[in-house]
Amino acid sequence: MEAKDYIEDPRNPCRWDWLYAETASIINEISEITDVPIPAKDLIHTYGSRLLDVLHVRLTDFTVERLKTLPSMMDELTSQRLRFLRLFDKSRKECEAKKNCTDDPREEEYILRETQSNALGGRPAEGAASAPLQPLKYQHDFFDPSISHLRKIYFKIITPALIMIVLFMWLTLPVFWGSLSETSKHVPNLHGWLVVRDSGALGQAMQQAFQANSNGQDGNGNSHLTWWIRSGDEVGDDTKVMEAVTENRVWAAVVVETDATAKLIAARAAGDASYNPQSAITFYYNQGRNEIATNSFIVPLTQALLQKSLARFSAQFTAQYLNELSTSGNAPASLATLARAPQTVSQPFGYTPNNLRPFTKTVATAILLVGQIYITIFAFVMTMNHDAARGVIAPFLRFRSYVKLRLIVPLIAYIPISFSYAMVSLPFKMTFDAKYGYGGGFFIFWLFIYMGMAALGLSTEAMITLTTPKFIAFFLLALIIFNVSTASNPIILQPGFYRYGYGFPIYNLGEAIRVIIFNTKNTLGKNAGVLIAWIILSCITIPLFTWFTRRKDVMQVERTLSEEGKLPVEREGKAVILNRPAETLSEKKAEA
């Protein structure tokens, strides 16, 4: 294969290096030629030096995205090389046409100038009239002058990147910080029920205490839940109360059981040793709904309120009973009876906590938050590799075929990736049987992992079209930060800005996982709808962004073919290029 055919072959991946070496070799040969007029030789050296600089910068800055524009860049470099060779041949021919090349007055002027400066024959290999010295690999310090041009390129890349990272940090990190900074202010947004079934003194005392706490009158500021007072007839039996908690209508429920005060009085009178003070009140909560809110606010605040209220009321109620006992005429007998049930005096009332959906598997934390970040990263890695792979073939595909490639390949690739991710949880005994049975729960879990990966991954697939691989990492950080900010604490404990999380993938994927492994309120339909909406949005934006970025390249190719008198046609399902008929070209020139 001849040199020209080798360098113009679009299938040759090494032609950059060959072109660089070939051009350098030509310039070195010029330096050894003595029969070329000095000024012409000077001009050739200058042009060759510039060409080498262009080639060297493009070779050292060669990245994956450069591969996309390789054909057009190679055409440009090839034309530059051919122009350089024509200039060299022209100079040789001009010299050969003369009988005595040294008669050229330009050479005498050059020799006189060099002699006066004592540089004739000793000119160093630097400046515009010589071939440039190329740096050697692994042989230089960072501040070596011979690599100053590379050092400039290095700083041109790293300095803007540093500035962008700092600016981007201030734009995104405050979103996550803000989601956690004012949580305690929004604790009153957590609503609970106080169900009063006791018509005696205990029911009245609890109602007064919970109302005061809900109104912030007990000195606790915003460190309290908002309690709605309900009667037993209004909410039904305890089964209905538990259903309200598990179906997310309230975050907690405190039930003062029926005739709690009367049962205590009867136990004191009869000396009932079986009396259980904890049966007076039941505290229901749902830890599986959100373990952070439950452990940080709901349980400690409610237990503190119950303990404080019951201690105060029990002391008053016991003092009143002992006062009545001391004034009665049957005190010795009453004391003997009371001795058989001392708990009726020492701790007359208590409460029983009931965790309806316990957070039993701590490994679930890995799936609910950090694991979803991993899902995003795995999908992003697939996006980067797909971008590199399709960059090779993209310039040769029609728009429709290219869009299909960008949509279908990731959706297929997410199947084994999401299934492998779901399989990792099996050895750690995740409770997939909490709601649907172990097998069914696992496959529903895998289905939602796949939808979440597609929703997050296709968004990066769409945005890499606009940002290019150079800046896609910034979009990835924003995607993770804005999603995670609403997934740790309940959105109801965050400022109103964070309501956007209800429509984001990670929040909805986390809710769906809680349904599967903790049997919380069934929101799978809503969660699947949000994830599918994100997938559809990406399926719309990917073609739009692709058309927007490709249209200039496509128009340039069509313009080039038109100027060269070529027509793209399709024969037997294959695209071929035909020369435009001569009469059509002449008509086109006449019109111009």
PDB file of N, CA and C in Angstrom, residues 252-328:
ATOM      1  N   ALA A 252     -47.901   7.760  64.244  1.00  0.00           N
ATOM      2  CA  ALA A 252     -47.972   7.024  65.513  1.00  0.00           C
ATOM      3  C   ALA A 252     -49.380   7.163  66.070  1.00  0.00           C
ATOM      4  N   ALA A 253     -49.707   6.281  66.992  1.00  0.00           N
ATOM      5  CA  ALA A 253     -51.008   6.337  67.653  1.00  0.00           C
ATOM      6  C   ALA A 253     -50.838   5.889  69.107  1.00  0.00           C
ATOM      7  N   VAL A 254     -51.408   6.657  70.035  1.00  0.00           N
ATOM      8  CA  VAL A 254     -51.410   6.322  71.462  1.00  0.00           C
ATOM      9  C   VAL A 254     -52.863   6.069  71.858  1.00  0.00           C
ATOM     10  N   VAL A 255     -53.126   4.883  72.355  1.00  0.00           N
ATOM     11  CA  VAL A 255     -54.497   4.482  72.695  1.00  0.00           C
ATOM     12  C   VAL A 255     -54.608   4.332  74.208  1.00  0.00           C
ATOM     13  N   VAL A 256     -55.486   5.127  74.836  1.00  0.00           N
ATOM     14  CA  VAL A 256     -55.834   4.950  76.248  1.00  0.00           C
ATOM     15  C   VAL A 256     -56.971   3.944  76.288  1.00  0.00           C
ATOM     16  N   GLU A 257     -56.678   2.753  76.787  1.00  0.00           N
ATOM     17  CA  GLU A 257     -57.604   1.637  76.650  1.00  0.00           C
ATOM     18  C   GLU A 257     -58.909   1.867  77.446  1.00  0.00           C
ATOM     19  N   THR A 258     -59.899   1.107  77.053  1.00  0.00           N
ATOM     20  CA  THR A 258     -61.236   1.239  77.633  1.00  0.00           C
ATOM     21  C   THR A 258     -61.213   0.955  79.141  1.00  0.00           C
ATOM     22  N   ASP A 259     -61.856   1.864  79.912  1.00  0.00           N
ATOM     23  CA  ASP A 259     -62.006   1.703  81.372  1.00  0.00           C
ATOM     24  C   ASP A 259     -60.679   1.478  82.080  1.00  0.00           C
ATOM     25  N   ALA A 260     -59.629   2.140  81.643  1.00  0.00           N
ATOM     26  CA  ALA A 260     -58.324   1.968  82.284  1.00  0.00           C
ATOM     27  C   ALA A 260     -58.356   2.453  83.730  1.00  0.00           C
ATOM     28  N   THR A 261     -59.014   3.565  83.985  1.00  0.00           N
ATOM     29  CA  THR A 261     -59.091   4.094  85.358  1.00  0.00           C
ATOM     30  C   THR A 261     -59.913   3.175  86.246  1.00  0.00           C
ATOM     31  N   ALA A 262     -61.040   2.697  85.749  1.00  0.00           N
ATOM     32  CA  ALA A 262     -61.917   1.828  86.533  1.00  0.00           C
ATOM     33  C   ALA A 262     -61.221   0.512  86.858  1.00  0.00           C
ATOM     34  N   LYS A 263     -60.402  -0.019  85.926  1.00  0.00           N
ATOM     35  CA  LYS A 263     -59.697  -1.274  86.186  1.00  0.00           C
ATOM     36  C   LYS A 263     -58.670  -1.101  87.305  1.00  0.00           C
ATOM     37  N   LEU A 264     -58.021   0.039  87.355  1.00  0.00           N
ATOM     38  CA  LEU A 264     -57.068   0.279  88.437  1.00  0.00           C
ATOM     39  C   LEU A 264     -57.790   0.350  89.789  1.00  0.00           C
ATOM     40  N   ILE A 265     -58.899   1.050  89.845  1.00  0.00           N
ATOM     41  CA  ILE A 265     -59.647   1.178  91.109  1.00  0.00           C
ATOM     42  C   ILE A 265     -60.121  -0.199  91.572  1.00  0.00           C
ATOM     43  N   ALA A 266     -60.585  -1.019  90.622  1.00  0.00           N
ATOM     44  CA  ALA A 266     -61.057  -2.353  90.982  1.00  0.00           C
ATOM     45  C   ALA A 266     -59.908  -3.225  91.469  1.00  0.00           C
ATOM     46  N   ALA A 267     -58.745  -3.110  90.852  1.00  0.00           N
ATOM     47  CA  ALA A 267     -57.581  -3.902  91.269  1.00  0.00           C
ATOM     48  C   ALA A 267     -57.129  -3.512  92.664  1.00  0.00           C
ATOM     49  N   ARG A 268     -57.194  -2.251  93.010  1.00  0.00           N
ATOM     50  CA  ARG A 268     -56.829  -1.808  94.354  1.00  0.00           C
ATOM     51  C   ARG A 268     -57.824  -2.337  95.382  1.00  0.00           C
ATOM     52  N   ALA A 269     -59.069  -2.264  95.046  1.00  0.00           N
ATOM     53  CA  ALA A 269     -60.097  -2.705  95.996  1.00  0.00           C
ATOM     54  C   ALA A 269     -60.035  -4.201  96.235  1.00  0.00           C
ATOM     55  N   ALA A 270     -59.711  -4.981  95.174  1.00  0.00           N
ATOM     56  CA  ALA A 270     -59.702  -6.440  95.315  1.00  0.00           C
ATOM     57  C   ALA A 270     -58.315  -6.991  95.598  1.00  0.00           C
ATOM     58  N   GLY A 271     -57.290  -6.142  95.575  1.00  0.00           N
ATOM     59  CA  GLY A 271     -55.922  -6.637  95.781  1.00  0.00           C
ATOM     60  C   GLY A 271     -55.508  -7.575  94.679  1.00  0.00           C
ATOM     61  N   ASP A 272     -55.848  -7.221  93.417  1.00  0.00           N
ATOM     62  CA  ASP A 272     -55.584  -8.080  92.247  1.00  0.00           C
ATOM     63  C   ASP A 272     -54.100  -8.026  91.890  1.00  0.00           C
ATOM     64  N   ALA A 273     -53.386  -9.111  92.195  1.00  0.00           N
ATOM     65  CA  ALA A 273     -51.948  -9.147  91.916  1.00  0.00           C
ATOM     66  C   ALA A 273     -51.650  -9.297  90.439  1.00  0.00           C
ATOM     67  N   SER A 274     -52.661  -9.695  89.633  1.00  0.00           N
ATOM     68  CA  SER A 274     -52.433  -9.874  88.197  1.00  0.00           C
ATOM     69  C   SER A 274     -52.593  -8.579  87.407  1.00  0.00           C
ATOM     70  N   TYR A 275     -52.883  -7.504  88.085  1.00  0.00           N
ATOM     71  CA  TYR A 275     -53.084  -6.238  87.373  1.00  0.00           C
ATOM     72  C   TYR A 275     -51.775  -5.810  86.682  1.00  0.00           C
ATOM     73  N   ASN A 276     -51.894  -5.451  85.408  1.00  0.00           N
ATOM     74  CA  ASN A 276     -50.735  -5.047  84.607  1.00  0.00           C
ATOM     75  C   ASN A 276     -50.836  -3.553  84.286  1.00  0.00           C
ATOM     76  N   PRO A 277     -50.017  -2.714  84.904  1.00  0.00           N
ATOM     77  CA  PRO A 277     -50.110  -1.268  84.645  1.00  0.00           C
ATOM     78  C   PRO A 277     -49.883  -0.905  83.180  1.00  0.00           C
ATOM     79  N   GLN A 278     -49.041  -1.705  82.439  1.00  0.00           N
ATOM     80  CA  GLN A 278     -48.735  -1.401  81.040  1.00  0.00           C
ATOM     81  C   GLN A 278     -49.930  -1.612  80.116  1.00  0.00           C
ATOM     82  N   SER A 279     -50.965  -2.249  80.595  1.00  0.00           N
ATOM     83  CA  SER A 279     -52.138  -2.473  79.743  1.00  0.00           C
ATOM     84  C   SER A 279     -53.025  -1.242  79.648  1.00  0.00           C
ATOM     85  N   ALA A 280     -52.711  -0.196  80.401  1.00  0.00           N
ATOM     86  CA  ALA A 280     -53.559   0.996  80.387  1.00  0.00           C
ATOM     87  C   ALA A 280     -53.444   1.760  79.080  1.00  0.00           C
ATOM     88  N   ILE A 281     -52.238   1.815  78.496  1.00  0.00           N
ATOM     89  CA  ILE A 281     -51.995   2.605  77.280  1.00  0.00           C
ATOM     90  C   ILE A 281     -51.154   1.768  76.318  1.00  0.00           C
ATOM     91  N   THR A 282     -51.454   1.871  75.023  1.00  0.00           N
ATOM     92  CA  THR A 282     -50.673   1.204  73.977  1.00  0.00           C
ATOM     93  C   THR A 282     -50.167   2.255  72.995  1.00  0.00           C
ATOM     94  N   PHE A 283     -48.887   2.152  72.671  1.00  0.00           N
ATOM     95  CA  PHE A 283     -48.231   3.092  71.757  1.00  0.00           C
ATOM     96  C   PHE A 283     -47.850   2.350  70.478  1.00  0.00           C
ATOM     97  N   TYR A 284     -48.526   2.689  69.368  1.00  0.00           N
ATOM     98  CA  TYR A 284     -48.285   2.042  68.074  1.00  0.00           C
ATOM     99  C   TYR A 284     -47.418   2.950  67.194  1.00  0.00           C
ATOM    100  N   TYR A 285     -46.436   2.354  66.518  1.00  0.00           N
ATOM    101  CA  TYR A 285     -45.619   3.104  65.550  1.00  0.00           C
ATOM    102  C   TYR A 285     -45.131   2.148  64.465  1.00  0.00           C
ATOM    103  N   ASN A 286     -44.609   2.736  63.384  1.00  0.00           N
ATOM    104  CA  ASN A 286     -44.225   1.984  62.188  1.00  0.00           C
ATOM    105  C   ASN A 286     -42.776   2.325  61.835  1.00  0.00           C
ATOM    106  N   GLN A 287     -41.853   1.525  62.331  1.00  0.00           N
ATOM    107  CA  GLN A 287     -40.443   1.804  62.112  1.00  0.00           C
ATOM    108  C   GLN A 287     -40.034   1.573  60.658  1.00  0.00           C
ATOM    109  N   GLY A 288     -40.673   0.630  59.990  1.00  0.00           N
ATOM    110  CA  GLY A 288     -40.314   0.333  58.607  1.00  0.00           C
ATOM    111  C   GLY A 288     -40.620   1.467  57.651  1.00  0.00           C
ATOM    112  N   ARG A 289     -41.529   2.364  58.008  1.00  0.00           N
ATOM    113  CA  ARG A 289     -41.846   3.491  57.133  1.00  0.00           C
ATOM    114  C   ARG A 289     -40.645   4.400  56.966  1.00  0.00           C
ATOM    115  N   ASN A 290     -39.972   4.728  58.047  1.00  0.00           N
ATOM    116  CA  ASN A 290     -38.724   5.488  57.993  1.00  0.00           C
ATOM    117  C   ASN A 290     -38.031   5.346  59.344  1.00  0.00           C
ATOM    118  N   GLU A 291     -36.963   4.584  59.354  1.00  0.00           N
ATOM    119  CA  GLU A 291     -36.284   4.281  60.620  1.00  0.00           C
ATOM    120  C   GLU A 291     -35.611   5.515  61.217  1.00  0.00           C
ATOM    121  N   ILE A 292     -35.197   6.457  60.387  1.00  0.00           N
ATOM    122  CA  ILE A 292     -34.525   7.655  60.909  1.00  0.00           C
ATOM    123  C   ILE A 292     -35.513   8.520  61.675  1.00  0.00           C
ATOM    124  N   ALA A 293     -36.668   8.791  61.060  1.00  0.00           N
ATOM    125  CA  ALA A 293     -37.680   9.603  61.736  1.00  0.00           C
ATOM    126  C   ALA A 293     -38.205   8.899  62.976  1.00  0.00           C
ATOM    127  N   THR A 294     -38.380   7.578  62.902  1.00  0.00           N
ATOM    128  CA  THR A 294     -38.902   6.825  64.040  1.00  0.00           C
ATOM    129  C   THR A 294     -37.930   6.836  65.206  1.00  0.00           C
ATOM    130  N   ASN A 295     -36.664   6.528  64.930  1.00  0.00           N
ATOM    131  CA  ASN A 295     -35.677   6.432  66.004  1.00  0.00           C
ATOM    132  C   ASN A 295     -35.237   7.788  66.545  1.00  0.00           C
ATOM    133  N   SER A 296     -35.297   8.814  65.702  1.00  0.00           N
ATOM    134  CA  SER A 296     -34.803  10.126  66.120  1.00  0.00           C
ATOM    135  C   SER A 296     -35.875  11.005  66.735  1.00  0.00           C
ATOM    136  N   PHE A 297     -37.126  10.842  66.312  1.00  0.00           N
ATOM    137  CA  PHE A 297     -38.162  11.777  66.744  1.00  0.00           C
ATOM    138  C   PHE A 297     -39.401  11.083  67.315  1.00  0.00           C
ATOM    139  N   ILE A 298     -40.003  10.189  66.568  1.00  0.00           N
ATOM    140  CA  ILE A 298     -41.311   9.659  66.955  1.00  0.00           C
ATOM    141  C   ILE A 298     -41.238   8.901  68.270  1.00  0.00           C
ATOM    142  N   VAL A 299     -40.355   7.918  68.363  1.00  0.00           N
ATOM    143  CA  VAL A 299     -40.281   7.099  69.571  1.00  0.00           C
ATOM    144  C   VAL A 299     -39.759   7.887  70.775  1.00  0.00           C
ATOM    145  N   PRO A 300     -38.624   8.568  70.679  1.00  0.00           N
ATOM    146  CA  PRO A 300     -38.131   9.267  71.879  1.00  0.00           C
ATOM    147  C   PRO A 300     -39.056  10.392  72.348  1.00  0.00           C
ATOM    148  N   LEU A 301     -39.641  11.161  71.427  1.00  0.00           N
ATOM    149  CA  LEU A 301     -40.508  12.257  71.849  1.00  0.00           C
ATOM    150  C   LEU A 301     -41.813  11.743  72.454  1.00  0.00           C
ATOM    151  N   THR A 302     -42.371  10.690  71.860  1.00  0.00           N
ATOM    152  CA  THR A 302     -43.626  10.157  72.389  1.00  0.00           C
ATOM    153  C   THR A 302     -43.405   9.472  73.734  1.00  0.00           C
ATOM    154  N   GLN A 303     -42.340   8.702  73.847  1.00  0.00           N
ATOM    155  CA  GLN A 303     -42.052   8.055  75.124  1.00  0.00           C
ATOM    156  C   GLN A 303     -41.761   9.078  76.219  1.00  0.00           C
ATOM    157  N   ALA A 304     -41.061  10.138  75.892  1.00  0.00           N
ATOM    158  CA  ALA A 304     -40.799  11.179  76.889  1.00  0.00           C
ATOM    159  C   ALA A 304     -42.099  11.835  77.344  1.00  0.00           C
ATOM    160  N   LEU A 305     -43.012  12.069  76.397  1.00  0.00           N
ATOM    161  CA  LEU A 305     -44.301  12.671  76.750  1.00  0.00           C
ATOM    162  C   LEU A 305     -45.122  11.732  77.622  1.00  0.00           C
ATOM    163  N   LEU A 306     -45.141  10.433  77.282  1.00  0.00           N
ATOM    164  CA  LEU A 306     -45.907   9.474  78.068  1.00  0.00           C
ATOM    165  C   LEU A 306     -45.333   9.330  79.475  1.00  0.00           C
ATOM    166  N   GLN A 307     -44.040   9.204  79.572  1.00  0.00           N
ATOM    167  CA  GLN A 307     -43.419   9.032  80.893  1.00  0.00           C
ATOM    168  C   GLN A 307     -43.660  10.247  81.786  1.00  0.00           C
ATOM    169  N   LYS A 308     -43.491  11.427  81.209  1.00  0.00           N
ATOM    170  CA  LYS A 308     -43.696  12.633  81.996  1.00  0.00           C
ATOM    171  C   LYS A 308     -45.159  12.773  82.421  1.00  0.00           C
ATOM    172  N   SER A 309     -46.073  12.536  81.496  1.00  0.00           N
ATOM    173  CA  SER A 309     -47.502  12.694  81.793  1.00  0.00           C
ATOM    174  C   SER A 309     -47.981  11.650  82.795  1.00  0.00           C
ATOM    175  N   LEU A 310     -47.561  10.392  82.582  1.00  0.00           N
ATOM    176  CA  LEU A 310     -48.001   9.323  83.479  1.00  0.00           C
ATOM    177  C   LEU A 310     -47.400   9.476  84.872  1.00  0.00           C
ATOM    178  N   ALA A 311     -46.149   9.915  84.944  1.00  0.00           N
ATOM    179  CA  ALA A 311     -45.525  10.096  86.265  1.00  0.00           C
ATOM    180  C   ALA A 311     -46.259  11.168  87.063  1.00  0.00           C
ATOM    181  N   ARG A 312     -46.580  12.267  86.396  1.00  0.00           N
ATOM    182  CA  ARG A 312     -47.281  13.351  87.094  1.00  0.00           C
ATOM    183  C   ARG A 312     -48.689  12.925  87.515  1.00  0.00           C
ATOM    184  N   PHE A 313     -49.403  12.285  86.587  1.00  0.00           N
ATOM    185  CA  PHE A 313     -50.773  11.880  86.913  1.00  0.00           C
ATOM    186  C   PHE A 313     -50.792  10.771  87.951  1.00  0.00           C
ATOM    187  N   SER A 314     -49.870   9.800  87.834  1.00  0.00           N
ATOM    188  CA  SER A 314     -49.847   8.683  88.798  1.00  0.00           C
ATOM    189  C   SER A 314     -49.575   9.190  90.208  1.00  0.00           C
ATOM    190  N   ALA A 315     -48.656  10.166  90.331  1.00  0.00           N
ATOM    191  CA  ALA A 315     -48.357  10.710  91.653  1.00  0.00           C
ATOM    192  C   ALA A 315     -49.585  11.388  92.250  1.00  0.00           C
ATOM    193  N   GLN A 316     -50.280  12.162  91.446  1.00  0.00           N
ATOM    194  CA  GLN A 316     -51.473  12.845  91.932  1.00  0.00           C
ATOM    195  C   GLN A 316     -52.582  11.841  92.268  1.00  0.00           C
ATOM    196  N   PHE A 317     -52.768  10.864  91.398  1.00  0.00           N
ATOM    197  CA  PHE A 317     -53.850   9.909  91.604  1.00  0.00           C
ATOM    198  C   PHE A 317     -53.582   9.022  92.819  1.00  0.00           C
ATOM    199  N   THR A 318     -52.314   8.639  93.024  1.00  0.00           N
ATOM    200  CA  THR A 318     -51.958   7.807  94.182  1.00  0.00           C
ATOM    201  C   THR A 318     -52.086   8.602  95.488  1.00  0.00           C
ATOM    202  N   ALA A 319     -51.649   9.860  95.455  1.00  0.00           N
ATOM    203  CA  ALA A 319     -51.769  10.705  96.650  1.00  0.00           C
ATOM    204  C   ALA A 319     -53.232  10.890  97.041  1.00  0.00           C
ATOM    205  N   GLN A 320     -54.059  11.088  96.054  1.00  0.00           N
ATOM    206  CA  GLN A 320     -55.491  11.231  96.330  1.00  0.00           C
ATOM    207  C   GLN A 320     -56.063   9.957  96.932  1.00  0.00           C
ATOM    208  N   TYR A 321     -55.627   8.792  96.418  1.00  0.00           N
ATOM    209  CA  TYR A 321     -56.119   7.514  96.937  1.00  0.00           C
ATOM    210  C   TYR A 321     -55.664   7.293  98.378  1.00  0.00           C
ATOM    211  N   LEU A 322     -54.407   7.582  98.665  1.00  0.00           N
ATOM    212  CA  LEU A 322     -53.905   7.379 100.025  1.00  0.00           C
ATOM    213  C   LEU A 322     -54.565   8.339 101.010  1.00  0.00           C
ATOM    214  N   ASN A 323     -54.858   9.537 100.557  1.00  0.00           N
ATOM    215  CA  ASN A 323     -55.556  10.492 101.420  1.00  0.00           C
ATOM    216  C   ASN A 323     -56.955  10.005 101.757  1.00  0.00           C
ATOM    217  N   GLU A 324     -57.643   9.468 100.770  1.00  0.00           N
ATOM    218  CA  GLU A 324     -58.970   8.921 101.015  1.00  0.00           C
ATOM    219  C   GLU A 324     -58.888   7.711 101.925  1.00  0.00           C
ATOM    220  N   LEU A 325     -57.829   6.918 101.748  1.00  0.00           N
ATOM    221  CA  LEU A 325     -57.668   5.705 102.558  1.00  0.00           C
ATOM    222  C   LEU A 325     -57.419   6.059 104.031  1.00  0.00           C
ATOM    223  N   SER A 326     -56.651   7.106 104.250  1.00  0.00           N
ATOM    224  CA  SER A 326     -56.328   7.483 105.632  1.00  0.00           C
ATOM    225  C   SER A 326     -57.540   8.035 106.378  1.00  0.00           C
ATOM    226  N   THR A 327     -58.488   8.584 105.697  1.00  0.00           N
ATOM    227  CA  THR A 327     -59.663   9.174 106.346  1.00  0.00           C
ATOM    228  C   THR A 327     -60.813   8.184 106.466  1.00  0.00           C
ATOM    229  N   SER A 328     -60.620   7.034 105.830  1.00  0.00           N
ATOM    230  CA  SER A 328     -61.696   6.038 105.896  1.00  0.00           C
ATOM    231  C   SER A 328     -61.615   5.280 107.223  1.00  0.00           C
TER     232      SER A 328
END
